[in-house]
Amino acid sequence: MSAELIRLYSDNPEQKKLDHIVNVLRNGGVVIYPTDTVYGIGCDFTNSKAVQRICQIKNVKPDKLSFICYDLSEISEYTRNLTTPVFKIMKKALPGPFTFLLNSSSNVPKILNAKKKTVGIRIPDNNIPRELVRQLGKPIITGSIHDEDEIIEYSTDPELIYEKYKNLVDVVIDGGYGGNVPSTLVDCSGDELEIVREGLGDLNQFI
């Protein structure tokens, strides 16, 4: 059965549609959604079958996936040894186009950090995935939607994304054209911040 294509607006996502998508996530569904950078693919991060589905679609291991939280208070549940300087930077930078690599707590599902002690966490500046997380009551997985095009690394057109993934996922959210620059990946697990991948976010303005 083909996936549903659901149109939502980040400024004011329609509650009835959000309710439906949250229900899909609760039932182990896989959803493609917009962020403040590129389109992402996700599921309830505690549902190991759905996580494995995403790993098969993206051809990655689970520990390569990050997840989206609603706010900073939620982040504290899933991390440990978060220093005050790092917290202050995150408070300034989020919501925004950053993925912070942090030391994970025991609340992170085993499947996501079986072989490592860190986890990537995002709070995108887009109400659609944040509202899904808030209403689901727990984080959702986030992995980027890539394109096979040699020049354009990330797929930006939701209708083309739907055509490509409609037989692989349950819902594709059309939130308008996405970006093609990923989030900036910042490793905060050691003594000093290290930018692992330069992306859309400029961390220097918050340091």
Short mmCIF file of C-alpha atoms in Angstrom, two decimals:
data_model
loop_
_atom_site.label_atom_id
_atom_site.label_comp_id
_atom_site.label_asym_id
_atom_site.label_seq_id
_atom_site.Cartn_x
_atom_site.Cartn_y
_atom_site.Cartn_z
CA MET A 1 0.00 0.00 0.00
CA SER A 2 1.32 3.44 -0.96
CA ALA A 3 2.24 5.97 1.70
CA GLU A 4 -0.01 8.91 2.45
CA LEU A 5 1.16 12.34 1.26
CA ILE A 6 0.08 14.90 3.86
CA ARG A 7 0.50 18.66 3.44
CA LEU A 8 1.42 20.60 6.59
CA TYR A 9 2.62 24.14 7.26
CA SER A 10 5.40 24.70 9.78
CA ASP A 11 3.93 28.00 11.01
CA ASN A 12 0.66 26.40 12.05
CA PRO A 13 0.51 22.62 11.52
CA GLU A 14 -3.08 21.34 11.42
CA GLN A 15 -3.90 19.47 14.62
CA LYS A 16 -6.10 16.82 13.01
CA LYS A 17 -3.32 15.85 10.61
CA LEU A 18 -0.73 15.86 13.42
CA ASP A 19 -2.96 13.54 15.47
CA HIS A 20 -3.14 11.12 12.56
CA ILE A 21 0.64 11.12 11.97
CA VAL A 22 1.35 10.65 15.70
CA ASN A 23 -1.00 7.66 15.63
CA VAL A 24 0.98 6.23 12.70
CA LEU A 25 4.21 6.67 14.69
CA ARG A 26 2.66 5.04 17.78
CA ASN A 27 1.75 2.03 15.66
CA GLY A 28 5.33 1.55 14.43
CA GLY A 29 5.06 3.61 11.28
CA VAL A 30 7.87 5.31 9.39
CA VAL A 31 7.42 8.94 8.39
CA ILE A 32 9.32 11.39 6.16
CA TYR A 33 9.16 14.99 7.38
CA PRO A 34 10.69 18.44 6.82
CA THR A 35 13.21 19.98 9.23
CA ASP A 36 15.01 23.33 9.23
CA THR A 37 17.67 21.76 6.98
CA VAL A 38 17.03 18.68 4.81
CA TYR A 39 14.08 16.29 4.80
CA GLY A 40 14.37 13.51 7.36
CA ILE A 41 13.04 9.99 7.84
CA GLY A 42 11.96 8.90 11.30
CA CYS A 43 9.96 6.75 13.68
CA ASP A 44 9.34 6.33 17.40
CA PHE A 45 12.89 5.86 18.70
CA THR A 46 11.81 3.10 21.10
CA ASN A 47 10.30 0.93 18.35
CA SER A 48 13.17 -1.36 17.32
CA LYS A 49 11.30 -2.84 14.32
CA ALA A 50 10.63 0.62 12.90
CA VAL A 51 14.26 1.63 13.55
CA GLN A 52 15.43 -1.46 11.66
CA ARG A 53 13.13 -0.54 8.78
CA ILE A 54 14.79 2.87 8.53
CA CYS A 55 18.23 1.25 8.66
CA GLN A 56 17.26 -0.99 5.72
CA ILE A 57 15.88 1.96 3.72
CA LYS A 58 18.99 4.08 4.36
CA ASN A 59 21.44 1.16 4.42
CA VAL A 60 23.00 2.29 7.70
CA LYS A 61 23.50 0.86 11.17
CA PRO A 62 21.26 2.14 14.00
CA ASP A 63 24.11 3.95 15.74
CA LYS A 64 24.44 6.22 12.69
CA LEU A 65 20.98 7.69 13.39
CA SER A 66 20.25 10.73 15.56
CA PHE A 67 16.98 11.70 17.17
CA ILE A 68 14.84 14.80 17.61
CA CYS A 69 13.82 16.17 20.99
CA TYR A 70 11.19 18.83 21.64
CA ASP A 71 13.29 21.02 23.93
CA LEU A 72 16.37 21.19 26.16
CA SER A 73 14.64 19.69 29.20
CA GLU A 74 13.93 16.57 27.16
CA ILE A 75 17.57 16.40 26.05
CA SER A 76 18.69 16.14 29.69
CA GLU A 77 16.81 12.83 30.01
CA TYR A 78 18.97 11.18 27.36
CA THR A 79 22.40 12.60 28.11
CA ARG A 80 24.92 12.53 30.94
CA ASN A 81 27.94 14.62 31.92
CA LEU A 82 26.50 17.63 30.10
CA THR A 83 28.75 20.51 31.16
CA THR A 84 27.43 24.01 31.93
CA PRO A 85 29.39 25.68 29.05
CA VAL A 86 27.99 23.19 26.51
CA PHE A 87 24.47 23.59 27.90
CA LYS A 88 24.73 27.38 27.59
CA ILE A 89 25.81 27.09 23.94
CA MET A 90 22.98 24.66 23.19
CA LYS A 91 20.50 26.98 24.88
CA LYS A 92 21.54 29.78 22.50
CA ALA A 93 21.80 27.60 19.37
CA LEU A 94 18.58 25.59 19.69
CA PRO A 95 16.12 25.26 18.08
CA GLY A 96 18.43 25.43 15.09
CA PRO A 97 20.38 23.61 12.36
CA PHE A 98 22.73 21.69 14.65
CA THR A 99 23.18 18.06 15.68
CA PHE A 100 24.93 17.78 19.03
CA LEU A 101 26.84 14.56 19.71
CA LEU A 102 26.49 13.94 23.44
CA ASN A 103 27.28 11.25 26.00
CA SER A 104 24.17 9.09 26.18
CA SER A 105 22.33 8.07 29.32
CA SER A 106 20.73 4.71 30.03
CA ASN A 107 17.39 6.13 28.80
CA VAL A 108 18.59 5.93 25.18
CA PRO A 109 17.31 2.69 23.60
CA LYS A 110 20.07 0.09 23.34
CA ILE A 111 19.58 -0.29 19.59
CA LEU A 112 20.78 3.31 19.02
CA ASN A 113 24.05 3.10 20.93
CA ALA A 114 24.89 -0.59 21.17
CA LYS A 115 28.53 -0.05 20.23
CA LYS A 116 29.12 3.53 21.30
CA LYS A 117 28.38 5.73 24.27
CA THR A 118 27.32 8.84 22.39
CA VAL A 119 24.18 9.89 20.56
CA GLY A 120 23.29 12.69 18.14
CA ILE A 121 20.44 14.94 19.23
CA ARG A 122 18.57 17.63 17.29
CA ILE A 123 15.97 20.29 18.05
CA PRO A 124 15.19 21.62 14.56
CA ASP A 125 13.69 25.06 14.05
CA ASN A 126 10.59 23.58 12.44
CA ASN A 127 7.29 23.09 14.26
CA ILE A 128 6.29 19.97 12.35
CA PRO A 129 8.82 17.45 13.74
CA ARG A 130 8.89 19.19 17.14
CA GLU A 131 5.11 18.94 17.49
CA LEU A 132 5.21 15.28 16.45
CA VAL A 133 7.75 14.66 19.23
CA ARG A 134 5.79 16.65 21.80
CA GLN A 135 2.53 14.89 21.06
CA LEU A 136 4.13 11.45 20.76
CA GLY A 137 5.71 12.03 24.17
CA LYS A 138 9.15 10.77 23.15
CA PRO A 139 11.83 11.49 20.55
CA ILE A 140 11.69 10.43 16.92
CA ILE A 141 14.59 9.13 14.87
CA THR A 142 16.11 11.45 12.31
CA GLY A 143 18.13 10.40 9.28
CA SER A 144 18.62 12.52 6.15
CA ILE A 145 16.87 11.82 2.87
CA HIS A 146 19.67 11.57 0.31
CA ASP A 147 19.52 11.90 -3.46
CA GLU A 148 21.37 9.76 -6.00
CA ASP A 149 22.14 12.89 -8.03
CA GLU A 150 25.88 13.57 -8.17
CA ILE A 151 25.42 17.32 -7.77
CA ILE A 152 22.42 17.58 -5.43
CA GLU A 153 23.22 15.52 -2.35
CA TYR A 154 19.81 15.88 -0.65
CA SER A 155 16.29 15.59 -2.05
CA THR A 156 14.38 18.87 -1.69
CA ASP A 157 11.08 18.40 -3.55
CA PRO A 158 8.50 16.60 -1.35
CA GLU A 159 6.56 15.29 -4.36
CA LEU A 160 9.69 13.69 -5.81
CA ILE A 161 10.55 12.32 -2.36
CA TYR A 162 7.04 10.83 -2.23
CA GLU A 163 7.46 9.16 -5.63
CA LYS A 164 10.74 7.62 -4.51
CA TYR A 165 9.68 6.45 -1.04
CA LYS A 166 5.92 5.87 -1.31
CA ASN A 167 6.30 2.08 -1.21
CA LEU A 168 8.87 2.14 1.62
CA VAL A 169 7.30 4.40 4.27
CA ASP A 170 3.84 5.07 5.71
CA VAL A 171 3.58 8.86 5.51
CA VAL A 172 5.42 11.59 3.59
CA ILE A 173 4.78 15.07 4.98
CA ASP A 174 4.84 17.80 2.36
CA GLY A 175 6.12 20.82 4.24
CA GLY A 176 7.27 22.69 1.14
CA TYR A 177 10.67 22.57 -0.48
CA GLY A 178 13.46 21.44 1.85
CA GLY A 179 17.05 22.62 2.01
CA ASN A 180 20.04 20.73 0.64
CA VAL A 181 22.57 21.63 3.33
CA PRO A 182 22.59 19.33 6.40
CA SER A 183 22.89 20.36 10.03
CA THR A 184 26.27 21.21 11.54
CA LEU A 185 27.47 18.23 13.59
CA VAL A 186 29.14 19.20 16.86
CA ASP A 187 30.88 16.64 19.08
CA CYS A 188 30.37 17.63 22.72
CA SER A 189 31.37 14.28 24.23
CA GLY A 190 34.96 15.27 25.08
CA ASP A 191 36.57 18.14 26.95
CA GLU A 192 36.31 20.53 24.00
CA LEU A 193 33.71 21.14 21.29
CA GLU A 194 34.69 19.73 17.92
CA ILE A 195 32.87 20.47 14.67
CA VAL A 196 32.72 17.11 12.90
CA ARG A 197 30.72 18.34 9.88
CA GLU A 198 30.28 21.89 8.67
CA GLY A 199 26.64 22.38 7.77
CA LEU A 200 23.99 25.09 7.79
CA GLY A 201 24.56 26.21 11.38
CA ASP A 202 27.36 28.60 12.37
CA LEU A 203 28.32 27.70 15.93
CA ASN A 204 30.82 30.56 16.28
CA GLN A 205 28.05 33.09 16.82
CA PHE A 206 27.03 31.25 20.01
CA ILE A 207 30.49 30.69 21.54
#
